[in-house]
Coordinates of C-alpha atoms in Angstrom, one line a residue:
Chain A
M1 CA -39.5 -8.9 -10.3
R2 CA -37.5 -11.5 -12.2
I3 CA -34.6 -11.8 -13.4
T4 CA -32.0 -14.3 -15.2
V5 CA -28.7 -16.2 -14.6
D6 CA -27.8 -18.4 -16.5
G7 CA -30.7 -19.0 -18.5
V8 CA -32.0 -19.8 -15.1
E9 CA -35.0 -17.8 -14.1
W10 CA -35.1 -16.4 -10.5
R11 CA -37.6 -14.0 -8.5
V12 CA -35.8 -10.8 -6.2
E13 CA -36.2 -8.3 -4.0
P14 CA -36.6 -4.9 -6.0
G15 CA -33.4 -3.3 -4.6
E16 CA -31.4 -6.3 -4.0
I17 CA -28.2 -5.5 -5.4
L18 CA -26.9 -7.9 -7.8
S19 CA -24.1 -9.4 -6.1
A20 CA -25.7 -9.5 -3.2
A21 CA -28.2 -11.9 -4.7
L22 CA -25.9 -14.4 -6.5
L23 CA -24.1 -14.8 -2.8
A24 CA -27.9 -15.1 -1.6
R25 CA -28.9 -17.4 -3.7
G26 CA -24.9 -19.6 -3.5
R27 CA -23.3 -18.9 -6.4
R28 CA -19.8 -17.9 -4.9
A29 CA -17.9 -18.6 -7.5
L30 CA -18.6 -15.8 -10.6
R31 CA -16.0 -15.6 -13.5
V32 CA -12.1 -17.1 -13.9
S33 CA -9.0 -15.1 -13.9
P34 CA -7.8 -14.5 -17.6
R35 CA -4.4 -15.3 -16.8
R36 CA -4.4 -17.8 -14.6
G37 CA -7.8 -19.6 -15.4
A38 CA -8.5 -19.9 -11.6
P39 CA -11.7 -19.3 -9.7
R40 CA -12.9 -15.7 -9.0
G41 CA -16.1 -13.7 -6.8
A42 CA -16.8 -10.8 -4.9
F43 CA -14.7 -9.3 -2.6
C44 CA -14.2 -5.8 -1.9
M45 CA -18.3 -5.3 -2.2
M46 CA -17.7 -2.3 -3.4
G47 CA -17.0 -1.5 -6.3
I48 CA -13.0 -1.3 -6.8
C49 CA -11.4 -4.7 -7.5
Q50 CA -13.4 -5.7 -9.9
E51 CA -13.5 -9.5 -9.5
C52 CA -17.2 -9.6 -9.4
A53 CA -17.1 -8.4 -13.0
V54 CA -20.3 -10.5 -14.7
T55 CA -22.4 -9.7 -18.0
V56 CA -25.6 -8.2 -17.9
D57 CA -28.1 -7.0 -20.9
G58 CA -24.5 -8.1 -23.0
R59 CA -22.9 -5.8 -21.1
I60 CA -19.8 -6.2 -18.4
R61 CA -20.6 -5.1 -15.3
R62 CA -19.9 -5.3 -11.5
A63 CA -22.9 -7.1 -9.8
C64 CA -21.5 -5.1 -6.7
V65 CA -22.1 -2.2 -8.0
T66 CA -25.7 -3.4 -9.9
M67 CA -29.2 -2.8 -8.5
V68 CA -31.4 -5.8 -9.8
R69 CA -33.7 -4.6 -12.5
D70 CA -36.9 -6.4 -13.8
G71 CA -36.5 -8.8 -16.6
M72 CA -32.1 -8.5 -16.8
V73 CA -30.4 -10.8 -18.4
V74 CA -26.9 -12.3 -16.5
T75 CA -24.2 -14.4 -17.3
L76 CA -22.2 -15.6 -15.3
Q77 CA -18.7 -16.1 -16.8
G78 CA -18.2 -19.5 -15.8
A79 CA -15.6 -21.1 -13.4
G80 CA -13.7 -24.2 -13.3
P81 CA -12.2 -26.1 -15.4
A82 CA -14.2 -25.6 -19.2
A83 CA -13.6 -22.6 -18.8
A84 CA -9.3 -21.7 -20.6
P85 CA -6.7 -19.7 -20.2
R86 CA -6.7 -16.9 -22.5
P87 CA -4.9 -17.5 -25.4
G88 CA -1.1 -16.7 -25.7
A89 CA -1.5 -14.9 -21.7
A90 CA 0.7 -17.7 -19.9
R91 CA 3.9 -15.7 -19.6
S92 CA 7.5 -16.8 -19.0
Chain B
M1 CA -23.8 14.3 -32.3
S2 CA -25.8 15.1 -28.8
G3 CA -22.5 16.2 -27.0
P4 CA -23.1 16.1 -23.1
I5 CA -25.7 16.9 -20.5
R6 CA -23.8 19.6 -18.5
H7 CA -24.4 20.7 -15.2
A8 CA -22.3 23.9 -14.9
V9 CA -21.7 25.8 -11.4
D10 CA -19.5 26.9 -8.3
L11 CA -18.2 23.1 -7.0
A12 CA -17.6 20.0 -6.7
V13 CA -18.1 17.3 -5.4
L14 CA -17.0 13.7 -5.9
G15 CA -17.1 11.5 -2.9
A16 CA -20.9 11.4 -0.6
G17 CA -19.3 10.1 1.9
P18 CA -18.9 11.8 5.7
A19 CA -16.3 14.4 4.4
G20 CA -17.8 15.2 0.7
G21 CA -20.9 15.1 2.1
A22 CA -20.3 18.0 4.8
A23 CA -18.2 19.9 2.2
A24 CA -21.0 19.9 -0.6
L25 CA -23.6 21.3 3.0
A26 CA -21.2 23.6 4.1
A27 CA -20.2 24.7 0.5
S28 CA -24.1 25.4 -0.7
R29 CA -24.9 27.1 3.5
A30 CA -22.0 29.8 2.3
G31 CA -23.6 30.7 -1.1
L32 CA -21.9 27.9 -3.7
S33 CA -24.2 26.7 -6.3
V34 CA -22.4 22.7 -5.0
A35 CA -22.7 19.7 -7.7
L36 CA -22.3 16.8 -5.3
I37 CA -21.1 13.3 -7.6
D38 CA -20.9 9.3 -5.9
E39 CA -21.0 6.3 -7.2
N40 CA -23.6 4.6 -5.2
P41 CA -27.5 4.4 -5.4
D42 CA -27.4 7.1 -2.4
A43 CA -25.4 9.7 0.3
G44 CA -23.4 8.2 2.7
G45 CA -20.2 6.0 1.6
Q46 CA -18.7 3.4 2.6
V47 CA -19.7 4.1 6.6
W48 CA -22.4 5.3 5.8
R49 CA -23.9 3.1 3.5
K50 CA -28.3 3.0 2.9
P51 CA -29.6 -0.7 4.0
V52 CA -31.4 -1.2 1.1
R53 CA -33.0 -4.5 2.5
P54 CA -35.6 -4.3 4.6
A55 CA -34.3 -6.7 6.9
A56 CA -31.2 -5.2 6.8
R57 CA -32.9 -2.0 8.7
A58 CA -31.9 -0.5 12.0
A59 CA -35.5 0.0 13.6
T60 CA -33.1 2.7 15.8
A61 CA -32.7 5.7 13.0
E62 CA -29.5 5.5 11.5
P63 CA -25.6 7.9 11.4
G64 CA -25.7 8.7 7.6
D65 CA -29.8 9.2 7.5
A66 CA -28.8 13.1 8.9
L67 CA -26.7 13.8 6.7
R68 CA -29.4 11.7 3.4
A69 CA -31.8 14.2 5.0
D70 CA -29.9 17.2 4.6
L71 CA -28.9 16.8 1.2
A72 CA -31.7 16.2 0.4
A73 CA -33.7 19.2 1.8
S74 CA -30.1 21.3 0.4
G75 CA -30.9 22.7 -3.5
I76 CA -27.4 21.1 -4.2
T77 CA -26.7 18.7 -7.3
L78 CA -27.3 15.9 -5.8
L79 CA -25.9 13.1 -8.6
Y80 CA -25.8 10.0 -7.1
G81 CA -25.4 6.5 -9.5
R82 CA -23.0 8.3 -11.2
T83 CA -19.2 6.6 -12.8
V84 CA -16.7 9.8 -12.8
W85 CA -14.7 8.1 -15.8
S86 CA -12.2 11.6 -16.0
V87 CA -11.5 14.9 -14.6
G88 CA -9.9 17.2 -16.9
A89 CA -6.6 19.7 -16.3
S90 CA -10.4 22.9 -16.1
L91 CA -11.2 20.5 -13.8
D92 CA -14.3 19.3 -15.4
L93 CA -15.9 15.1 -14.8
D94 CA -16.4 13.4 -16.7
M95 CA -19.0 10.6 -16.0
I96 CA -21.6 8.1 -17.2
D97 CA -25.5 7.8 -15.2
A98 CA -26.0 4.1 -14.7
E99 CA -29.2 3.9 -14.8
S100 CA -29.3 5.8 -18.3
G101 CA -26.3 5.1 -19.9
R102 CA -26.1 9.1 -20.8
W103 CA -22.8 10.9 -20.9
E104 CA -22.7 13.7 -18.2
R105 CA -20.7 16.9 -17.3
V106 CA -20.0 19.5 -14.5
S107 CA -18.1 22.0 -14.8
A108 CA -17.6 23.8 -11.6
G109 CA -13.3 25.2 -11.4
R110 CA -13.6 23.5 -8.0
L111 CA -13.4 20.6 -7.1
V112 CA -13.3 18.5 -4.0
A113 CA -12.1 14.8 -4.0
A114 CA -13.5 12.6 -1.4
G115 CA -13.1 9.2 -2.4
G116 CA -12.4 7.4 0.7
A117 CA -10.3 4.4 1.3
H118 CA -10.5 1.0 0.0
E119 CA -9.1 -2.7 1.9
R120 CA -5.9 -3.4 2.2
V121 CA -5.6 -7.4 1.9
V122 CA -1.3 -8.4 2.8
P123 CA -1.3 -11.0 -0.4
F124 CA -1.5 -14.8 1.3
P125 CA -1.7 -18.2 -0.7
G126 CA -5.2 -18.8 -2.1
W127 CA -6.2 -15.1 -1.0
T128 CA -8.9 -14.5 -4.6
L129 CA -10.5 -18.3 -3.6
P130 CA -14.7 -17.7 -4.3
G131 CA -16.0 -16.9 -0.4
V132 CA -12.5 -14.8 0.9
V133 CA -13.6 -11.4 1.5
G134 CA -12.4 -8.1 3.0
L135 CA -13.6 -6.5 6.4
A136 CA -15.0 -3.8 4.5
G137 CA -16.8 -6.0 1.7
A138 CA -18.1 -8.4 4.7
T139 CA -19.9 -5.0 6.7
I140 CA -21.8 -3.7 3.7
L141 CA -22.8 -6.5 3.2
L142 CA -24.5 -7.7 6.4
K143 CA -25.4 -3.6 7.4
S144 CA -26.6 -3.0 3.8
H145 CA -27.4 -6.3 2.0
G146 CA -28.2 -7.6 5.9
I147 CA -26.5 -10.8 4.1
A148 CA -23.5 -12.7 5.7
P149 CA -20.6 -14.3 3.3
G150 CA -21.0 -17.8 4.2
R151 CA -22.6 -20.4 7.0
R152 CA -19.3 -21.1 8.9
V153 CA -17.0 -17.6 9.2
L154 CA -13.4 -17.0 10.1
V155 CA -12.2 -13.0 10.4
A156 CA -8.5 -12.2 9.6
G157 CA -6.8 -9.4 10.0
C158 CA -6.0 -6.4 12.6
G159 CA -8.5 -3.5 13.1
P160 CA -11.6 -2.7 14.8
L161 CA -13.1 -3.9 11.7
L162 CA -12.5 -7.6 13.1
F163 CA -15.0 -7.0 15.9
A164 CA -17.5 -5.6 14.4
V165 CA -17.1 -8.0 11.7
A166 CA -17.2 -11.2 14.1
A167 CA -19.7 -9.2 16.7
G168 CA -22.7 -8.9 13.2
L169 CA -21.7 -11.8 11.8
A170 CA -22.7 -12.9 15.1
G171 CA -25.6 -11.5 15.3
A172 CA -26.9 -12.7 11.6
G173 CA -26.7 -16.6 12.9
V174 CA -23.8 -17.7 11.7
E175 CA -20.7 -19.9 13.2
V176 CA -17.6 -16.9 13.6
V177 CA -14.6 -20.0 14.8
G178 CA -12.9 -17.7 15.4
V179 CA -10.7 -14.2 15.3
A180 CA -7.3 -13.7 14.4
D181 CA -5.7 -10.7 15.7
L182 CA -2.8 -9.3 14.2
A183 CA -2.5 -7.2 16.8
A184 CA -1.6 -8.7 21.1
R185 CA -4.4 -8.1 23.9
S186 CA -1.8 -5.4 25.2
D187 CA -1.7 -3.4 22.0
W188 CA -6.0 -2.6 22.9
L189 CA -4.8 -2.3 26.3
R190 CA -2.1 0.0 25.2
A191 CA -4.5 1.8 23.2
L192 CA -7.0 2.0 26.0
P193 CA -6.0 5.6 27.1
D194 CA -7.2 7.0 23.6
L195 CA -9.9 5.4 23.3
L196 CA -11.5 6.6 26.2
T197 CA -11.8 9.9 24.3
R198 CA -14.2 9.1 22.4
P199 CA -16.5 7.2 25.1
G200 CA -19.6 6.6 22.4
L201 CA -17.5 4.7 20.2
L202 CA -15.3 2.8 23.0
G203 CA -18.4 1.6 24.1
Q204 CA -19.4 0.3 20.6
G205 CA -16.1 -1.8 20.7
A206 CA -17.3 -3.7 24.6
C207 CA -20.7 -4.5 22.8
W208 CA -18.9 -5.9 20.0
M209 CA -16.4 -7.8 22.8
T210 CA -19.4 -8.7 24.9
S211 CA -21.4 -10.6 22.5
L212 CA -18.8 -12.4 21.3
K213 CA -17.5 -13.5 24.9
A214 CA -20.8 -15.0 24.8
A215 CA -21.7 -16.6 21.8
G216 CA -18.2 -18.7 22.8
I217 CA -15.8 -17.3 20.0
P218 CA -12.4 -17.8 20.8
I219 CA -9.7 -14.6 19.7
F220 CA -6.9 -15.6 18.8
F221 CA -4.4 -12.5 19.3
R222 CA -0.7 -12.5 18.0
Q223 CA -2.2 -15.0 14.8
A224 CA -2.5 -14.2 11.3
L225 CA -3.2 -16.5 8.0
R226 CA -1.0 -19.1 6.7
R227 CA -3.2 -19.0 3.7
A228 CA -6.6 -20.3 2.5
E229 CA -7.3 -23.5 0.6
G230 CA -10.1 -24.9 -1.4
A231 CA -10.5 -26.0 -5.2
T232 CA -13.3 -24.0 -6.7
E233 CA -13.9 -22.1 -3.2
I234 CA -12.9 -21.4 0.4
A235 CA -13.0 -24.9 2.0
R236 CA -10.3 -24.7 4.8
A237 CA -8.0 -21.5 6.5
V238 CA -4.6 -21.9 8.3
I239 CA -3.5 -19.7 11.2
G240 CA -0.7 -19.2 12.8
P241 CA 1.6 -16.8 15.7
V242 CA 3.5 -14.2 14.4
D243 CA 6.1 -11.6 16.2
A244 CA 5.5 -7.8 16.8
H245 CA 6.4 -6.6 13.4
G246 CA 4.3 -9.3 11.4
A247 CA 6.3 -11.9 10.0
P248 CA 5.1 -15.4 10.8
A249 CA 6.4 -16.4 14.1
P250 CA 7.1 -21.1 14.9
G251 CA 4.5 -22.0 16.7
P252 CA 1.8 -24.7 16.4
E253 CA -0.8 -23.7 13.2
R254 CA -4.7 -23.8 13.4
T255 CA -6.8 -24.8 10.5
F256 CA -10.7 -24.1 10.3
A257 CA -13.4 -25.6 8.2
V258 CA -15.3 -22.6 6.8
D259 CA -16.8 -21.8 3.3
A260 CA -16.1 -17.9 3.9
L261 CA -13.2 -15.3 5.4
C262 CA -13.5 -11.8 6.3
V263 CA -9.9 -10.6 6.0
G264 CA -8.4 -6.4 5.5
H265 CA -4.8 -5.3 6.9
G266 CA -5.7 -1.8 7.1
L267 CA -7.7 0.5 4.0
V268 CA -5.8 2.6 1.9
P269 CA -6.8 6.2 0.3
G270 CA -7.7 6.4 -3.1
S271 CA -6.4 8.6 -4.5
D272 CA -6.5 7.9 -8.0
V273 CA -7.7 12.5 -9.0
T274 CA -5.3 13.4 -7.2
R275 CA -3.0 11.2 -8.5
L276 CA -5.4 11.9 -11.8
L277 CA -5.3 15.4 -11.7
R278 CA -0.6 15.1 -10.5
A279 CA -1.1 17.0 -7.5
P280 CA 2.6 16.8 -5.1
H281 CA 1.5 13.7 -2.8
R282 CA 3.9 12.7 0.3
F283 CA 4.0 9.2 2.1
D284 CA 2.6 8.5 5.3
P285 CA 2.4 4.8 6.5
L286 CA 0.5 5.8 9.6
R287 CA -2.4 7.7 6.6
G288 CA -2.3 4.6 5.7
G289 CA 0.1 5.5 1.8
L290 CA 0.4 7.9 -0.7
V291 CA -1.6 10.3 0.4
P292 CA -1.9 14.6 -1.3
V293 CA -0.2 17.6 0.1
T294 CA -2.4 19.6 2.0
D295 CA -2.8 22.0 4.3
E296 CA -5.0 22.0 7.0
A297 CA -8.3 22.6 5.0
G298 CA -7.9 19.7 2.5
R299 CA -6.6 22.5 -0.5
T300 CA -4.5 20.5 -2.3
G301 CA -0.8 21.8 -4.7
I302 CA -2.8 22.0 -7.8
S303 CA -5.5 25.3 -7.5
G304 CA -9.0 24.4 -6.8
L305 CA -8.8 21.3 -5.4
Y306 CA -9.3 20.3 -2.1
A307 CA -9.0 16.7 -1.1
V308 CA -10.6 15.2 2.5
G309 CA -11.8 12.7 4.7
D310 CA -10.3 8.9 4.5
G311 CA -9.0 9.8 0.1
A312 CA -6.6 12.6 2.0
G313 CA -5.5 10.4 4.8
L314 CA -6.9 7.7 6.3
R315 CA -8.5 9.4 10.2
G316 CA -12.3 8.0 9.9
A317 CA -15.3 9.3 9.8
A318 CA -15.4 11.8 12.7
M319 CA -12.5 14.0 11.2
A320 CA -13.7 13.2 7.4
A321 CA -16.8 15.0 8.4
L322 CA -14.6 17.9 10.0
G323 CA -11.7 18.4 8.0
G324 CA -14.5 17.9 4.9
E325 CA -16.6 20.7 6.6
L326 CA -13.6 22.8 6.5
A327 CA -12.7 22.6 3.1
G328 CA -16.6 23.3 1.8
L329 CA -15.9 26.1 4.3
A330 CA -12.4 27.5 2.2
A331 CA -13.8 26.8 -0.8
A332 CA -16.2 29.3 -0.3
A333 CA -13.4 31.5 1.0
D334 CA -11.3 31.1 -1.5
A335 CA -14.8 32.4 -4.0
G336 CA -14.7 35.5 -2.1
R337 CA -18.1 34.0 -0.6
L338 CA -17.4 34.0 2.6
A339 CA -15.4 36.9 4.8
P340 CA -11.7 36.0 5.8
D341 CA -13.0 37.1 9.4
A342 CA -16.3 34.5 9.5
F343 CA -14.0 32.1 7.8
A344 CA -11.2 32.0 10.0
R345 CA -14.1 32.3 12.5
E346 CA -15.5 28.8 11.7
A347 CA -11.9 27.6 11.0
E348 CA -10.9 27.9 14.5
R349 CA -13.7 26.6 15.5
L350 CA -13.8 23.3 13.2
R351 CA -10.0 22.6 14.7
R352 CA -11.2 22.0 18.5
A353 CA -13.3 19.4 17.4
M354 CA -10.4 18.4 15.7
A355 CA -7.9 18.4 18.4
R356 CA -10.6 16.2 20.5
E357 CA -11.1 13.6 17.8
R358 CA -7.2 13.2 16.9
P359 CA -5.6 11.1 19.7
F360 CA -8.8 8.1 18.7
S361 CA -8.3 9.1 15.5
D362 CA -4.5 8.7 14.9
R363 CA -4.4 5.0 17.3
M364 CA -7.2 3.2 15.4
A365 CA -5.5 4.3 12.7
G366 CA -2.2 3.1 13.8
M367 CA -3.9 0.0 15.1
M368 CA -4.5 0.0 11.2
R369 CA -1.0 0.0 9.3
L370 CA 0.4 -1.9 7.3
R371 CA 3.3 -4.0 8.9
P372 CA 5.9 -3.8 6.1
A373 CA 7.4 -7.5 7.9
Q374 CA 4.6 -9.0 7.2
V375 CA 4.4 -7.5 3.1
Q376 CA 8.2 -9.3 3.2
A377 CA 6.4 -13.1 4.7
I378 CA 5.1 -13.2 1.7
A379 CA 5.5 -16.7 -0.3
P380 CA 6.8 -16.3 -3.8
E381 CA 4.5 -18.4 -5.6
T382 CA 1.6 -15.6 -3.9
V383 CA -0.2 -14.5 -6.2
V384 CA 0.3 -9.6 -5.5
C385 CA -1.9 -9.2 -8.6
R386 CA -5.7 -10.5 -8.7
C387 CA -6.7 -9.0 -11.9
E388 CA -3.8 -10.2 -14.0
D389 CA -2.3 -13.4 -12.3
V390 CA 1.6 -11.8 -11.2
T391 CA 3.4 -13.3 -8.0
R392 CA 5.5 -12.1 -5.5
A393 CA 8.3 -14.2 -7.4
E394 CA 7.0 -11.9 -10.7
I395 CA 7.5 -8.8 -9.1
D396 CA 10.9 -9.6 -7.3
A397 CA 12.4 -10.6 -10.6
A398 CA 11.2 -8.0 -12.6
C399 CA 13.1 -6.0 -9.4
A400 CA 16.2 -7.9 -10.0
A401 CA 16.3 -6.9 -13.9
G402 CA 16.0 -3.1 -13.3
A403 CA 12.7 -1.9 -12.4
R404 CA 13.4 1.1 -10.4
D405 CA 9.3 2.3 -9.4
V406 CA 6.5 0.7 -9.8
N407 CA 5.5 1.6 -12.9
Q408 CA 8.8 0.4 -14.3
M409 CA 7.7 -2.7 -12.2
K410 CA 4.3 -3.1 -14.0
Q411 CA 5.8 -2.6 -17.4
F412 CA 7.5 -5.7 -17.2
T413 CA 5.1 -7.9 -15.4
R414 CA 1.4 -5.8 -16.0
C415 CA 1.3 -5.8 -11.8
G416 CA -1.3 -2.7 -11.9
M417 CA -2.2 -3.5 -15.8
G418 CA -5.8 -4.5 -15.2
P419 CA -9.5 -3.5 -14.3
C420 CA -8.7 -2.6 -10.5
Q421 CA -6.4 0.4 -11.9
G422 CA -3.5 -1.3 -9.1
R423 CA -6.1 -0.1 -6.2
L424 CA -5.8 -3.8 -4.0
C425 CA -2.4 -4.5 -5.0
G426 CA -0.7 -1.1 -5.6
D427 CA 0.2 -0.5 -1.9
V428 CA 1.7 -4.0 -1.7
A429 CA 3.5 -4.1 -4.6
A430 CA 5.1 -0.5 -3.9
E431 CA 6.0 -1.9 -0.4
L432 CA 7.9 -4.8 -1.4
L433 CA 9.9 -3.0 -4.7
A434 CA 10.9 0.0 -1.8
A435 CA 12.5 -2.9 0.4
R436 CA 15.3 -3.8 -2.1
V437 CA 15.0 -0.2 -4.0
G438 CA 15.3 1.6 -1.1
T439 CA 12.3 4.2 0.2
R440 CA 8.9 4.1 -1.4
E441 CA 8.9 7.8 -1.7
A442 CA 11.7 6.5 -4.5
V443 CA 9.5 3.2 -6.5
G444 CA 6.5 6.1 -6.3
A445 CA 3.2 4.9 -7.5
F446 CA 1.3 4.1 -10.6
T447 CA 0.4 6.9 -13.1
A448 CA -3.4 7.4 -11.9
R449 CA -5.3 7.5 -17.1
P450 CA -8.4 8.2 -17.7
P451 CA -10.7 6.0 -17.4
L452 CA -10.6 5.7 -13.9
R453 CA -13.6 3.4 -14.2
P454 CA -13.6 0.5 -16.6
I455 CA -15.9 1.6 -19.3
G456 CA -17.7 0.8 -22.7
F457 CA -16.4 2.8 -24.9
D458 CA -20.2 3.3 -27.0
E459 CA -20.2 4.9 -23.9
L460 CA -16.9 6.9 -24.1
M461 CA -18.1 7.4 -27.9
G462 CA -22.0 8.4 -26.9
D463 CA -24.0 8.8 -30.0
F464 CA -20.9 10.0 -32.2
D465 CA -20.9 8.3 -35.6
Y466 CA -19.1 9.5 -38.7
A467 CA -20.8 11.6 -40.3
D468 CA -20.0 14.2 -36.9
I469 CA -16.5 13.9 -38.4
P470 CA -15.9 17.3 -39.6
I471 CA -13.5 16.9 -42.4
P472 CA -11.3 19.5 -43.8
E473 CA -11.8 21.5 -47.1
P474 CA -8.7 20.1 -49.4
A475 CA -6.0 22.4 -50.0
P476 CA -6.9 24.4 -53.7
L477 CA -4.2 22.5 -55.6

């Protein structure tokens, strides 16, 4: 089956968990933290930490408890310098 | 407006791991109608998780296979893939079906909370970098998904999972640069008599050690992570010596070039449901922290609410299954469906079985318990709350400004206010505060509130429309 990740089509196996599919293809930085804009990736793999939150078909989903589906459209929040911290988030 | 899909049963069991599975089966066999609910696609919990990829499937039967087969044949209402976001005072559970997005409600009047435990990682600089994963998380990747978190990996922390993960990685062809264990070799030797009470599990441990030795993987006893380094992902991990209490000790540091780091410092009971329902809790460091107060059959201080498994205090899978069975039978007895003498006979059998498991279980829990000196050594600039990027210095400042319990500290700093709802930082933050305020009992725990998991507003509202709002007749003038 196929899924789209940030506009690129990937072939994935039925039964794969999205976080594992991302990791297996080298996509480890999944989002940035809202306050510092620091890169984050999947951490607990069991639905607790929320670090692997990505957008799946327009909704925020935890990649580690999301099974891949044919035609799924995944958008990563984008890690790295391009991502700006949340406005007004820097607290003294 | 369409309401929830409703399920009415005698007993709801939340969590389909060893404890919840056993509770559901025991109650069902005693004649109760049971609904078993879990967030994952199948039963087994984390410890008996079902492999999802053919590559990860072992040739031999998995320990969870028997449980899954028994449940499938049981007539129990199996609600897998459900995210429970609220438990009401009448013990009704509200949940979302991940597949369909539908709202469902289970009404039972009796509830067994069997939510299990999650990873504890005592923060160190760089622990938020992508490529740093929990030990339990690494186990899930290896066993369930058949993939490794990296190609060159350091394994660090404490407890038996260290060696399970290192051996699993080596078996998957990954270069394991070393294992850093907070414990000393002598700590493990002292544990041996208790471990010998479970020869099968000890043999499994011996297998891991043999494969580490065969692969030439060095084990650094009484060493801990100093920091992880990297720009957008982990590139290096640095370890150094620690004393018997887990505090940094003088001695040379070692730096490893890695692309992944697996780290864990024991487990924390997931007490969100029992805290949400305001059941009495107590602090038990051997059992992983804050645990609900229960009798031996898992009855909490709330009528009809039972808590079992690692979520009620760390004891491991074998104890969880026995405790779960006892709670399931207690629920049947309390509902008047199992005669008191029959219950007493079964309870005595389970009590004897638990006594056999206890030495091993207690010793393993002890190897994973939090080392307070390790927490006190966290550097000021280190992020403690990952969700909100709150540092140790900010927590200390809140304490200096007058915060006297974790909820006050949360209001001052936003520590624990993010989407994980304090599950990752709660134990360590409470420990930091307790060192200044007095005791863990005094600082308490983050107040649990619905939604227990982040869910979308549209999911919360269902098919609700403005036309559904009942508008009262205007008052006559």
